[in-house]
PDB file of C-alpha atoms and ligand atoms in Angstrom:
ATOM      1  CA  MET D  25       0.000   0.000   0.000  1.00  0.00           C
ATOM      2  CA  SER D  26       1.188   3.545  -0.686  1.00  0.00           C
ATOM      3  CA  ASN D  27       2.376   6.024   1.943  1.00  0.00           C
ATOM      4  CA  ASP D  28      -0.547   8.270   0.981  1.00  0.00           C
ATOM      5  CA  ALA D  29      -3.065   5.560   1.809  1.00  0.00           C
ATOM      6  CA  GLU D  30      -1.404   4.859   5.148  1.00  0.00           C
ATOM      7  CA  ALA D  31      -1.430   8.572   5.966  1.00  0.00           C
ATOM      8  CA  ALA D  32      -5.089   8.902   4.903  1.00  0.00           C
ATOM      9  CA  VAL D  33      -6.058   5.988   7.160  1.00  0.00           C
ATOM     10  CA  GLU D  34      -4.321   7.728  10.074  1.00  0.00           C
ATOM     11  CA  VAL D  35      -6.279  10.940   9.456  1.00  0.00           C
ATOM     12  CA  ILE D  36      -9.559   9.006   9.238  1.00  0.00           C
ATOM     13  CA  GLN D  37      -8.921   7.093  12.447  1.00  0.00           C
ATOM     14  CA  SER D  38      -7.850  10.251  14.263  1.00  0.00           C
ATOM     15  CA  ARG D  39     -11.326  11.689  13.495  1.00  0.00           C
ATOM     16  CA  GLY D  40     -12.972   8.855  15.432  1.00  0.00           C
ATOM     17  CA  ALA D  41     -13.995   6.660  12.507  1.00  0.00           C
ATOM     18  CA  SER D  42     -12.240   3.548  13.719  1.00  0.00           C
ATOM     19  CA  ASP D  43     -14.767   0.748  13.029  1.00  0.00           C
ATOM     20  CA  PRO D  44     -13.756  -1.438  10.077  1.00  0.00           C
ATOM     21  CA  ILE D  45     -15.616  -0.485   6.917  1.00  0.00           C
ATOM     22  CA  GLU D  46     -17.653  -3.202   5.228  1.00  0.00           C
ATOM     23  CA  VAL D  47     -18.988  -1.531   2.100  1.00  0.00           C
ATOM     24  CA  ALA D  48     -17.704   1.553   0.300  1.00  0.00           C
ATOM     25  CA  PHE D  49     -19.551   3.615  -2.282  1.00  0.00           C
ATOM     26  CA  VAL D  50     -18.082   5.919  -4.894  1.00  0.00           C
ATOM     27  CA  LEU D  51     -20.699   8.455  -5.929  1.00  0.00           C
ATOM     28  CA  GLY D  52     -20.547  10.123  -9.312  1.00  0.00           C
ATOM     29  CA  THR D  53     -21.577  13.551 -10.529  1.00  0.00           C
ATOM     30  CA  GLY D  54     -24.738  14.786  -8.823  1.00  0.00           C
ATOM     31  CA  LEU D  55     -25.168  11.535  -6.889  1.00  0.00           C
ATOM     32  CA  GLY D  56     -23.478  12.582  -3.650  1.00  0.00           C
ATOM     33  CA  ASN D  57     -26.559  13.134  -1.498  1.00  0.00           C
ATOM     34  CA  MET D  58     -26.787   9.475  -0.524  1.00  0.00           C
ATOM     35  CA  ALA D  59     -24.380  10.241   2.312  1.00  0.00           C
ATOM     36  CA  GLU D  60     -27.191  12.163   4.053  1.00  0.00           C
ATOM     37  CA  ALA D  61     -28.624   8.795   5.119  1.00  0.00           C
ATOM     38  CA  ILE D  62     -25.557   7.966   7.207  1.00  0.00           C
ATOM     39  CA  VAL D  63     -26.104   7.836  10.959  1.00  0.00           C
ATOM     40  CA  ASN D  64     -23.519   9.710  13.093  1.00  0.00           C
ATOM     41  CA  PRO D  65     -21.450  10.624  10.059  1.00  0.00           C
ATOM     42  CA  VAL D  66     -17.784  11.549  10.163  1.00  0.00           C
ATOM     43  CA  ALA D  67     -17.197  13.711   7.082  1.00  0.00           C
ATOM     44  CA  ILE D  68     -13.686  14.590   5.942  1.00  0.00           C
ATOM     45  CA  PRO D  69     -12.943  16.864   2.975  1.00  0.00           C
ATOM     46  CA  TYR D  70     -10.682  15.252   0.382  1.00  0.00           C
ATOM     47  CA  SER D  71      -8.279  18.186   0.830  1.00  0.00           C
ATOM     48  CA  GLU D  72      -7.400  16.744   4.271  1.00  0.00           C
ATOM     49  CA  LEU D  73      -6.807  13.218   2.967  1.00  0.00           C
ATOM     50  CA  PRO D  74      -3.442  12.438   1.316  1.00  0.00           C
ATOM     51  CA  GLY D  75      -3.863  10.880  -2.143  1.00  0.00           C
ATOM     52  CA  PHE D  76      -7.505  11.915  -2.484  1.00  0.00           C
ATOM     53  CA  PRO D  77      -8.556  13.923  -5.546  1.00  0.00           C
ATOM     54  CA  LYS D  78      -8.690  17.660  -5.824  1.00  0.00           C
ATOM     55  CA  LEU D  79     -12.040  18.068  -7.486  1.00  0.00           C
ATOM     56  CA  SER D  80     -12.453  20.643 -10.180  1.00  0.00           C
ATOM     57  CA  ILE D  81     -15.788  19.585 -11.635  1.00  0.00           C
ATOM     58  CA  SER D  82     -19.134  21.047 -10.599  1.00  0.00           C
ATOM     59  CA  GLY D  83     -21.530  18.422  -9.240  1.00  0.00           C
ATOM     60  CA  HIS D  84     -18.826  16.710  -7.148  1.00  0.00           C
ATOM     61  CA  ASP D  85     -18.694  17.398  -3.424  1.00  0.00           C
ATOM     62  CA  GLY D  86     -15.262  16.067  -2.519  1.00  0.00           C
ATOM     63  CA  ARG D  87     -15.786  14.510   0.916  1.00  0.00           C
ATOM     64  CA  LEU D  88     -15.355  11.091   2.435  1.00  0.00           C
ATOM     65  CA  VAL D  89     -18.244  10.309   4.784  1.00  0.00           C
ATOM     66  CA  LEU D  90     -18.021   7.379   7.184  1.00  0.00           C
ATOM     67  CA  GLY D  91     -20.628   5.895   9.483  1.00  0.00           C
ATOM     68  CA  LYS D  92     -23.517   3.455   9.640  1.00  0.00           C
ATOM     69  CA  MET D  93     -26.205   2.928   7.061  1.00  0.00           C
ATOM     70  CA  GLU D  94     -28.752   0.092   7.303  1.00  0.00           C
ATOM     71  CA  ASP D  95     -26.701  -1.405  10.147  1.00  0.00           C
ATOM     72  CA  THR D  96     -23.603  -1.590   7.956  1.00  0.00           C
ATOM     73  CA  ASN D  97     -20.342   0.306   8.405  1.00  0.00           C
ATOM     74  CA  VAL D  98     -19.964   2.274   5.217  1.00  0.00           C
ATOM     75  CA  ALA D  99     -17.637   4.807   3.648  1.00  0.00           C
ATOM     76  CA  VAL D 100     -19.033   7.051   0.959  1.00  0.00           C
ATOM     77  CA  MET D 101     -16.824   8.951  -1.467  1.00  0.00           C
ATOM     78  CA  GLN D 102     -18.758  11.991  -2.617  1.00  0.00           C
ATOM     79  CA  GLY D 103     -17.090  12.562  -5.942  1.00  0.00           C
ATOM     80  CA  ARG D 104     -14.221  10.936  -7.794  1.00  0.00           C
ATOM     81  CA  SER D 105     -11.248  11.852  -9.902  1.00  0.00           C
ATOM     82  CA  HIS D 106     -11.520  11.174 -13.636  1.00  0.00           C
ATOM     83  CA  TYR D 107      -8.811  10.372 -16.131  1.00  0.00           C
ATOM     84  CA  TYR D 108      -9.712  13.517 -18.077  1.00  0.00           C
ATOM     85  CA  GLU D 109      -8.834  15.783 -15.144  1.00  0.00           C
ATOM     86  CA  ASN D 110      -5.142  14.955 -15.062  1.00  0.00           C
ATOM     87  CA  GLY D 111      -4.397  12.293 -17.673  1.00  0.00           C
ATOM     88  CA  ASP D 112      -3.624   9.746 -14.987  1.00  0.00           C
ATOM     89  CA  PRO D 113      -5.517   6.438 -15.110  1.00  0.00           C
ATOM     90  CA  ARG D 114      -4.203   5.736 -11.573  1.00  0.00           C
ATOM     91  CA  ALA D 115      -5.900   8.826 -10.139  1.00  0.00           C
ATOM     92  CA  MET D 116      -8.241   6.742  -7.944  1.00  0.00           C
ATOM     93  CA  ASN D 117      -5.516   4.407  -6.708  1.00  0.00           C
ATOM     94  CA  GLY D 118      -4.913   6.227  -3.396  1.00  0.00           C
ATOM     95  CA  PRO D 119      -8.580   6.440  -2.374  1.00  0.00           C
ATOM     96  CA  LEU D 120      -9.266   2.814  -3.288  1.00  0.00           C
ATOM     97  CA  GLU D 121      -6.188   1.645  -1.387  1.00  0.00           C
ATOM     98  CA  THR D 122      -7.377   3.678   1.594  1.00  0.00           C
ATOM     99  CA  LEU D 123     -10.834   2.082   1.461  1.00  0.00           C
ATOM    100  CA  ALA D 124      -9.287  -1.389   1.233  1.00  0.00           C
ATOM    101  CA  MET D 125      -7.037  -0.622   4.222  1.00  0.00           C
ATOM    102  CA  LEU D 126     -10.099   0.496   6.195  1.00  0.00           C
ATOM    103  CA  GLY D 127     -11.482  -2.997   5.649  1.00  0.00           C
ATOM    104  CA  ALA D 128     -13.855  -2.453   2.726  1.00  0.00           C
ATOM    105  CA  HIS D 129     -14.311  -5.825   1.044  1.00  0.00           C
ATOM    106  CA  THR D 130     -16.927  -4.435  -1.334  1.00  0.00           C
ATOM    107  CA  VAL D 131     -17.025  -1.270  -3.409  1.00  0.00           C
ATOM    108  CA  ILE D 132     -20.127  -0.120  -5.234  1.00  0.00           C
ATOM    109  CA  LEU D 133     -19.307   2.362  -7.974  1.00  0.00           C
ATOM    110  CA  THR D 134     -21.895   4.751  -9.358  1.00  0.00           C
ATOM    111  CA  ALA D 135     -21.683   7.102 -12.301  1.00  0.00           C
ATOM    112  CA  SER D 136     -23.791   8.780 -14.898  1.00  0.00           C
ATOM    113  CA  ALA D 137     -23.598   7.362 -18.412  1.00  0.00           C
ATOM    114  CA  GLY D 138     -25.052   7.833 -21.874  1.00  0.00           C
ATOM    115  CA  SER D 139     -27.390   5.143 -23.183  1.00  0.00           C
ATOM    116  CA  VAL D 140     -26.680   3.604 -26.576  1.00  0.00           C
ATOM    117  CA  LYS D 141     -29.574   1.156 -26.426  1.00  0.00           C
ATOM    118  CA  HIS D 142     -32.995   2.105 -27.774  1.00  0.00           C
ATOM    119  CA  ASP D 143     -35.028   0.897 -24.808  1.00  0.00           C
ATOM    120  CA  PHE D 144     -32.640   2.080 -22.080  1.00  0.00           C
ATOM    121  CA  PHE D 145     -34.232   5.480 -21.636  1.00  0.00           C
ATOM    122  CA  PRO D 146     -32.634   8.462 -19.864  1.00  0.00           C
ATOM    123  CA  GLY D 147     -33.560   8.363 -16.192  1.00  0.00           C
ATOM    124  CA  GLY D 148     -33.058   4.582 -16.028  1.00  0.00           C
ATOM    125  CA  LEU D 149     -30.474   2.666 -14.036  1.00  0.00           C
ATOM    126  CA  MET D 150     -28.091   0.133 -15.560  1.00  0.00           C
ATOM    127  CA  LEU D 151     -26.151  -2.512 -13.681  1.00  0.00           C
ATOM    128  CA  VAL D 152     -22.785  -2.893 -15.380  1.00  0.00           C
ATOM    129  CA  THR D 153     -22.159  -6.567 -16.143  1.00  0.00           C
ATOM    130  CA  ASP D 154     -18.944  -6.071 -18.112  1.00  0.00           C
ATOM    131  CA  HIS D 155     -16.923  -3.334 -19.771  1.00  0.00           C
ATOM    132  CA  VAL D 156     -14.988  -2.452 -22.893  1.00  0.00           C
ATOM    133  CA  ASN D 157     -11.843  -0.472 -22.116  1.00  0.00           C
ATOM    134  CA  PHE D 158     -11.964   1.505 -25.352  1.00  0.00           C
ATOM    135  CA  ASN D 159      -9.204   3.872 -24.188  1.00  0.00           C
ATOM    136  CA  GLY D 160      -6.708   1.067 -23.896  1.00  0.00           C
ATOM    137  CA  LEU D 161      -5.331   2.913 -20.859  1.00  0.00           C
ATOM    138  CA  ASN D 162      -4.654   0.809 -17.820  1.00  0.00           C
ATOM    139  CA  PRO D 163      -3.972   1.892 -14.231  1.00  0.00           C
ATOM    140  CA  LEU D 164      -1.767  -1.157 -13.702  1.00  0.00           C
ATOM    141  CA  ILE D 165       0.771  -0.244 -16.374  1.00  0.00           C
ATOM    142  CA  GLY D 166       4.123  -0.029 -14.610  1.00  0.00           C
ATOM    143  CA  VAL D 167       3.052  -2.121 -11.633  1.00  0.00           C
ATOM    144  CA  ALA D 168       6.137  -4.064 -10.633  1.00  0.00           C
ATOM    145  CA  SER D 169       6.346  -7.866 -10.758  1.00  0.00           C
ATOM    146  CA  ASP D 170       3.380 -10.046 -11.721  1.00  0.00           C
ATOM    147  CA  GLY D 171       0.878  -8.006  -9.711  1.00  0.00           C
ATOM    148  CA  GLY D 172      -0.589  -6.386 -12.805  1.00  0.00           C
ATOM    149  CA  PHE D 173      -1.899  -9.573 -14.396  1.00  0.00           C
ATOM    150  CA  VAL D 174      -5.296  -9.226 -12.794  1.00  0.00           C
ATOM    151  CA  SER D 175      -8.184 -11.384 -13.993  1.00  0.00           C
ATOM    152  CA  LEU D 176     -11.208  -9.389 -15.137  1.00  0.00           C
ATOM    153  CA  THR D 177     -13.313 -12.414 -16.074  1.00  0.00           C
ATOM    154  CA  GLU D 178     -15.811 -11.761 -13.278  1.00  0.00           C
ATOM    155  CA  ALA D 179     -14.709  -8.218 -12.546  1.00  0.00           C
ATOM    156  CA  TYR D 180     -18.304  -7.186 -11.796  1.00  0.00           C
ATOM    157  CA  ASP D 181     -18.969  -9.582  -8.957  1.00  0.00           C
ATOM    158  CA  PRO D 182     -21.830 -11.995  -9.778  1.00  0.00           C
ATOM    159  CA  ARG D 183     -22.839 -12.333  -6.111  1.00  0.00           C
ATOM    160  CA  LEU D 184     -23.072  -8.564  -5.639  1.00  0.00           C
ATOM    161  CA  ASN D 185     -25.012  -8.284  -8.890  1.00  0.00           C
ATOM    162  CA  LYS D 186     -27.446 -10.879  -7.657  1.00  0.00           C
ATOM    163  CA  ARG D 187     -27.967  -8.906  -4.448  1.00  0.00           C
ATOM    164  CA  LEU D 188     -28.507  -5.685  -6.386  1.00  0.00           C
ATOM    165  CA  LYS D 189     -31.093  -7.395  -8.563  1.00  0.00           C
ATOM    166  CA  ARG D 190     -32.912  -8.636  -5.459  1.00  0.00           C
ATOM    167  CA  ALA D 191     -32.818  -5.125  -4.019  1.00  0.00           C
ATOM    168  CA  VAL D 192     -34.669  -3.802  -7.072  1.00  0.00           C
ATOM    169  CA  ILE D 193     -37.990  -5.187  -5.847  1.00  0.00           C
ATOM    170  CA  ARG D 194     -37.679  -3.505  -2.443  1.00  0.00           C
ATOM    171  CA  ALA D 195     -36.480  -0.252  -3.953  1.00  0.00           C
ATOM    172  CA  GLY D 196     -39.266  -0.096  -6.537  1.00  0.00           C
ATOM    173  CA  VAL D 197     -36.890   0.765  -9.385  1.00  0.00           C
ATOM    174  CA  THR D 198     -36.065  -0.787 -12.742  1.00  0.00           C
ATOM    175  CA  LEU D 199     -32.506  -1.954 -13.286  1.00  0.00           C
ATOM    176  CA  HIS D 200     -31.264  -2.695 -16.788  1.00  0.00           C
ATOM    177  CA  GLU D 201     -28.119  -4.738 -17.277  1.00  0.00           C
ATOM    178  CA  GLY D 202     -25.464  -4.065 -19.842  1.00  0.00           C
ATOM    179  CA  VAL D 203     -21.942  -3.424 -21.037  1.00  0.00           C
ATOM    180  CA  TYR D 204     -20.220  -0.098 -20.307  1.00  0.00           C
ATOM    181  CA  MET D 205     -17.648   1.351 -22.700  1.00  0.00           C
ATOM    182  CA  TRP D 206     -15.050   3.729 -21.282  1.00  0.00           C
ATOM    183  CA  PHE D 207     -14.190   6.883 -23.224  1.00  0.00           C
ATOM    184  CA  ALA D 208     -11.533   9.315 -21.993  1.00  0.00           C
ATOM    185  CA  GLY D 209     -13.638  12.472 -22.178  1.00  0.00           C
ATOM    186  CA  PRO D 210     -13.987  15.233 -21.252  1.00  0.00           C
ATOM    187  CA  SER D 211     -15.543  15.997 -24.642  1.00  0.00           C
ATOM    188  CA  PHE D 212     -18.569  13.851 -25.331  1.00  0.00           C
ATOM    189  CA  GLU D 213     -18.443  11.268 -28.092  1.00  0.00           C
ATOM    190  CA  THR D 214     -19.212  11.954 -31.724  1.00  0.00           C
ATOM    191  CA  PRO D 215     -22.275  10.317 -33.315  1.00  0.00           C
ATOM    192  CA  ALA D 216     -19.892   8.061 -35.283  1.00  0.00           C
ATOM    193  CA  GLU D 217     -18.230   6.937 -32.053  1.00  0.00           C
ATOM    194  CA  ILE D 218     -21.600   6.181 -30.511  1.00  0.00           C
ATOM    195  CA  LYS D 219     -22.519   4.033 -33.541  1.00  0.00           C
ATOM    196  CA  MET D 220     -19.207   2.248 -33.123  1.00  0.00           C
ATOM    197  CA  ALA D 221     -19.806   1.732 -29.396  1.00  0.00           C
ATOM    198  CA  ARG D 222     -23.168   0.117 -30.133  1.00  0.00           C
ATOM    199  CA  ALA D 223     -21.685  -2.051 -32.900  1.00  0.00           C
ATOM    200  CA  LEU D 224     -18.934  -3.219 -30.539  1.00  0.00           C
ATOM    201  CA  GLY D 225     -21.397  -4.392 -27.936  1.00  0.00           C
ATOM    202  CA  ALA D 226     -21.815  -1.411 -25.594  1.00  0.00           C
ATOM    203  CA  ASP D 227     -25.139  -0.541 -23.960  1.00  0.00           C
ATOM    204  CA  ALA D 228     -23.838   2.612 -22.255  1.00  0.00           C
ATOM    205  CA  VAL D 229     -20.830   4.912 -22.526  1.00  0.00           C
ATOM    206  CA  GLY D 230     -19.082   6.933 -19.859  1.00  0.00           C
ATOM    207  CA  MET D 231     -15.895   8.519 -18.550  1.00  0.00           C
ATOM    208  CA  SER D 232     -15.195   6.659 -15.316  1.00  0.00           C
ATOM    209  CA  ILE D 233     -15.701   3.288 -13.570  1.00  0.00           C
ATOM    210  CA  VAL D 234     -13.297   1.183 -15.660  1.00  0.00           C
ATOM    211  CA  PRO D 235      -9.942   2.218 -14.119  1.00  0.00           C
ATOM    212  CA  GLU D 236     -11.520   1.974 -10.659  1.00  0.00           C
ATOM    213  CA  VAL D 237     -12.724  -1.568 -11.318  1.00  0.00           C
ATOM    214  CA  ILE D 238      -9.246  -2.598 -12.459  1.00  0.00           C
ATOM    215  CA  ILE D 239      -7.586  -1.062  -9.387  1.00  0.00           C
ATOM    216  CA  ALA D 240     -10.157  -2.568  -7.013  1.00  0.00           C
ATOM    217  CA  ARG D 241      -9.738  -6.043  -8.507  1.00  0.00           C
ATOM    218  CA  ARG D 242      -5.985  -5.759  -8.067  1.00  0.00           C
ATOM    219  CA  LEU D 243      -6.591  -4.947  -4.391  1.00  0.00           C
ATOM    220  CA  GLY D 244      -8.877  -7.991  -4.069  1.00  0.00           C
ATOM    221  CA  VAL D 245     -11.911  -5.804  -3.414  1.00  0.00           C
ATOM    222  CA  ARG D 246     -15.217  -7.035  -4.856  1.00  0.00           C
ATOM    223  CA  VAL D 247     -16.910  -4.563  -7.189  1.00  0.00           C
ATOM    224  CA  ALA D 248     -20.320  -3.767  -8.588  1.00  0.00           C
ATOM    225  CA  ALA D 249     -21.213  -0.721 -10.659  1.00  0.00           C
ATOM    226  CA  VAL D 250     -24.543   0.982 -11.282  1.00  0.00           C
ATOM    227  CA  THR D 251     -24.879   3.734 -13.847  1.00  0.00           C
ATOM    228  CA  LEU D 252     -27.595   6.313 -14.042  1.00  0.00           C
ATOM    229  CA  LEU D 253     -28.450   6.844 -17.695  1.00  0.00           C
ATOM    230  CA  THR D 254     -28.710  10.612 -17.985  1.00  0.00           C
ATOM    231  CA  ASN D 255     -29.058  10.902 -21.770  1.00  0.00           C
ATOM    232  CA  PHE D 256     -28.885   9.059 -25.058  1.00  0.00           C
ATOM    233  CA  GLY D 257     -25.408   9.032 -26.603  1.00  0.00           C
ATOM    234  CA  ALA D 258     -24.546  11.712 -29.170  1.00  0.00           C
ATOM    235  CA  GLY D 259     -26.621  11.380 -32.325  1.00  0.00           C
ATOM    236  CA  PHE D 260     -28.473   8.339 -30.961  1.00  0.00           C
ATOM    237  CA  GLN D 261     -32.252   8.897 -30.679  1.00  0.00           C
ATOM    238  CA  GLY D 262     -31.505  12.618 -30.926  1.00  0.00           C
ATOM    239  CA  GLY D 263     -28.951  12.564 -28.093  1.00  0.00           C
ATOM    240  CA  ASN D 264     -26.800  15.702 -27.777  1.00  0.00           C
ATOM    241  CA  PRO D 265     -25.371  15.541 -24.238  1.00  0.00           C
ATOM    242  CA  SER D 266     -23.966  18.458 -22.273  1.00  0.00           C
ATOM    243  CA  HIS D 267     -22.452  18.608 -18.793  1.00  0.00           C
ATOM    244  CA  SER D 268     -25.318  20.673 -17.374  1.00  0.00           C
ATOM    245  CA  GLN D 269     -27.878  18.239 -18.835  1.00  0.00           C
ATOM    246  CA  THR D 270     -26.121  15.171 -17.413  1.00  0.00           C
ATOM    247  CA  ARG D 271     -25.651  16.861 -14.020  1.00  0.00           C
ATOM    248  CA  ASP D 272     -29.322  17.906 -13.781  1.00  0.00           C
ATOM    249  CA  ALA D 273     -30.561  14.503 -14.940  1.00  0.00           C
ATOM    250  CA  ALA D 274     -28.286  12.815 -12.388  1.00  0.00           C
ATOM    251  CA  ALA D 275     -29.752  14.919  -9.587  1.00  0.00           C
ATOM    252  CA  GLN D 276     -33.259  13.761 -10.576  1.00  0.00           C
ATOM    253  CA  GLY D 277     -32.342  10.106 -10.945  1.00  0.00           C
ATOM    254  CA  ALA D 278     -30.305  10.055  -7.741  1.00  0.00           C
ATOM    255  CA  ILE D 279     -33.420   9.329  -5.680  1.00  0.00           C
ATOM    256  CA  GLY D 280     -34.009   5.917  -7.266  1.00  0.00           C
ATOM    257  CA  LEU D 281     -30.322   5.079  -7.112  1.00  0.00           C
ATOM    258  CA  ARG D 282     -30.185   5.937  -3.434  1.00  0.00           C
ATOM    259  CA  ARG D 283     -33.206   3.719  -2.743  1.00  0.00           C
ATOM    260  CA  LEU D 284     -31.549   0.876  -4.620  1.00  0.00           C
ATOM    261  CA  LEU D 285     -28.274   1.162  -2.719  1.00  0.00           C
ATOM    262  CA  ARG D 286     -29.978   1.286   0.672  1.00  0.00           C
ATOM    263  CA  ALA D 287     -32.112  -1.723  -0.265  1.00  0.00           C
ATOM    264  CA  PHE D 288     -28.908  -3.459  -1.367  1.00  0.00           C
ATOM    265  CA  LEU D 289     -27.451  -3.009   2.119  1.00  0.00           C
ATOM    266  CA  ARG D 290     -30.499  -4.766   3.538  1.00  0.00           C
ATOM    267  CA  THR D 291     -30.045  -7.831   1.327  1.00  0.00           C
ATOM    268  CA  LYS D 292     -28.131 -10.729   2.770  1.00  0.00           C
ATOM    269  CA  GLU D 293     -25.357 -12.606   1.111  1.00  0.00           C
ATOM    270  CA  GLU D 294     -26.551 -15.994  -0.089  1.00  0.00           C
ATOM    271  CA  ALA D 295     -24.379 -19.066  -0.111  1.00  0.00           C
ATOM    272  CA  TRP D 296     -22.699 -19.155  -3.509  1.00  0.00           C
ATOM    273  CA  GLY D 297     -24.947 -21.108  -5.861  1.00  0.00           C
ATOM    274  CA  ALA D 298     -27.823 -21.316  -3.370  1.00  0.00           C
ATOM    275  CA  GLN D 299     -31.424 -20.941  -4.464  1.00  0.00           C
ATOM    276  CA  GLN D 300     -32.655 -17.369  -4.697  1.00  0.00           C
ATOM    277  CA  THR D 301     -35.474 -16.903  -2.203  1.00  0.00           C
ATOM    278  CA  THR D 302     -36.710 -13.342  -2.692  1.00  0.00           C
TER     279      THR D 302
HETATM  280  N1  HPA O   5     -21.010  10.095 -22.744  1.00  0.00           N
HETATM  281  C1  HPA O   5     -20.003   9.942 -21.839  1.00  0.00           C
HETATM  282  N2  HPA O   5     -20.178  10.090 -20.544  1.00  0.00           N
HETATM  283  C2  HPA O   5     -21.410  10.406 -20.100  1.00  0.00           C
HETATM  284  C3  HPA O   5     -22.482  10.579 -20.975  1.00  0.00           C
HETATM  285  C4  HPA O   5     -22.273  10.415 -22.375  1.00  0.00           C
HETATM  286  O1  HPA O   5     -23.188  10.545 -23.200  1.00  0.00           O
HETATM  287  N3  HPA O   5     -23.563  10.891 -20.221  1.00  0.00           N
HETATM  288  C5  HPA O   5     -23.142  10.890 -18.912  1.00  0.00           C
HETATM  289  N4  HPA O   5     -21.841  10.594 -18.848  1.00  0.00           N
END
């Protein structure tokens, strides 16, 4: 683990958040208000945490909030760093290492995304079942020894996905499932790129998640990712996304996402391969 992560853990523990974390959430643009549901929260601005991002994008709060939600010790990152902010695919390495050191065995990533599937309408939620790393960038490039050869065969943990799908009923939301394609951003895609994304098997496109999944898998942390579809991709069904549109749509859709994630915390892990009961 890096010195930054060790130093960040020290800061966090010195603020009284010393219980081991079970589940961590990374909240994307406009999705940060989920942390309001935390009981007895300890909130620490990223600026006080070594290795955490300096956020420059509107819609991101930039705080780590720790505490209890649905009887579970959680850590919530309100805002993330993106590759397009600094050209570094490892930008989320420090925070994810910190979460792993705090005990988080599970990370749930959230982000807004553009739909490239006709019946995945803006406002809907999509569980990411797999990704296409269209950038070809990898946060593990340069990792010494064999540690970089991380398997991504079940990168989006099937057991967590099963729990999220069970949570849907309680939360009263619809959850699509599909493949997420990572673009560097920050400009949105062209209509030709969106056509390509669809042809190559994508259901949604976005500017985050993928490097975080790769880093988390290297750390042995289980991952699931839920995207909020804020718009249709450029040129697709009339899609012409803008930052203000995606931010406003995220704020509206955040309510359903928050319900889903709280319902997820109430689901119990089933024995691997056991019959689904709810
Ligand atoms: N493209 C890339 N990222 C996004 C989009 C999009 O259309 N919408 C929200 N995030």
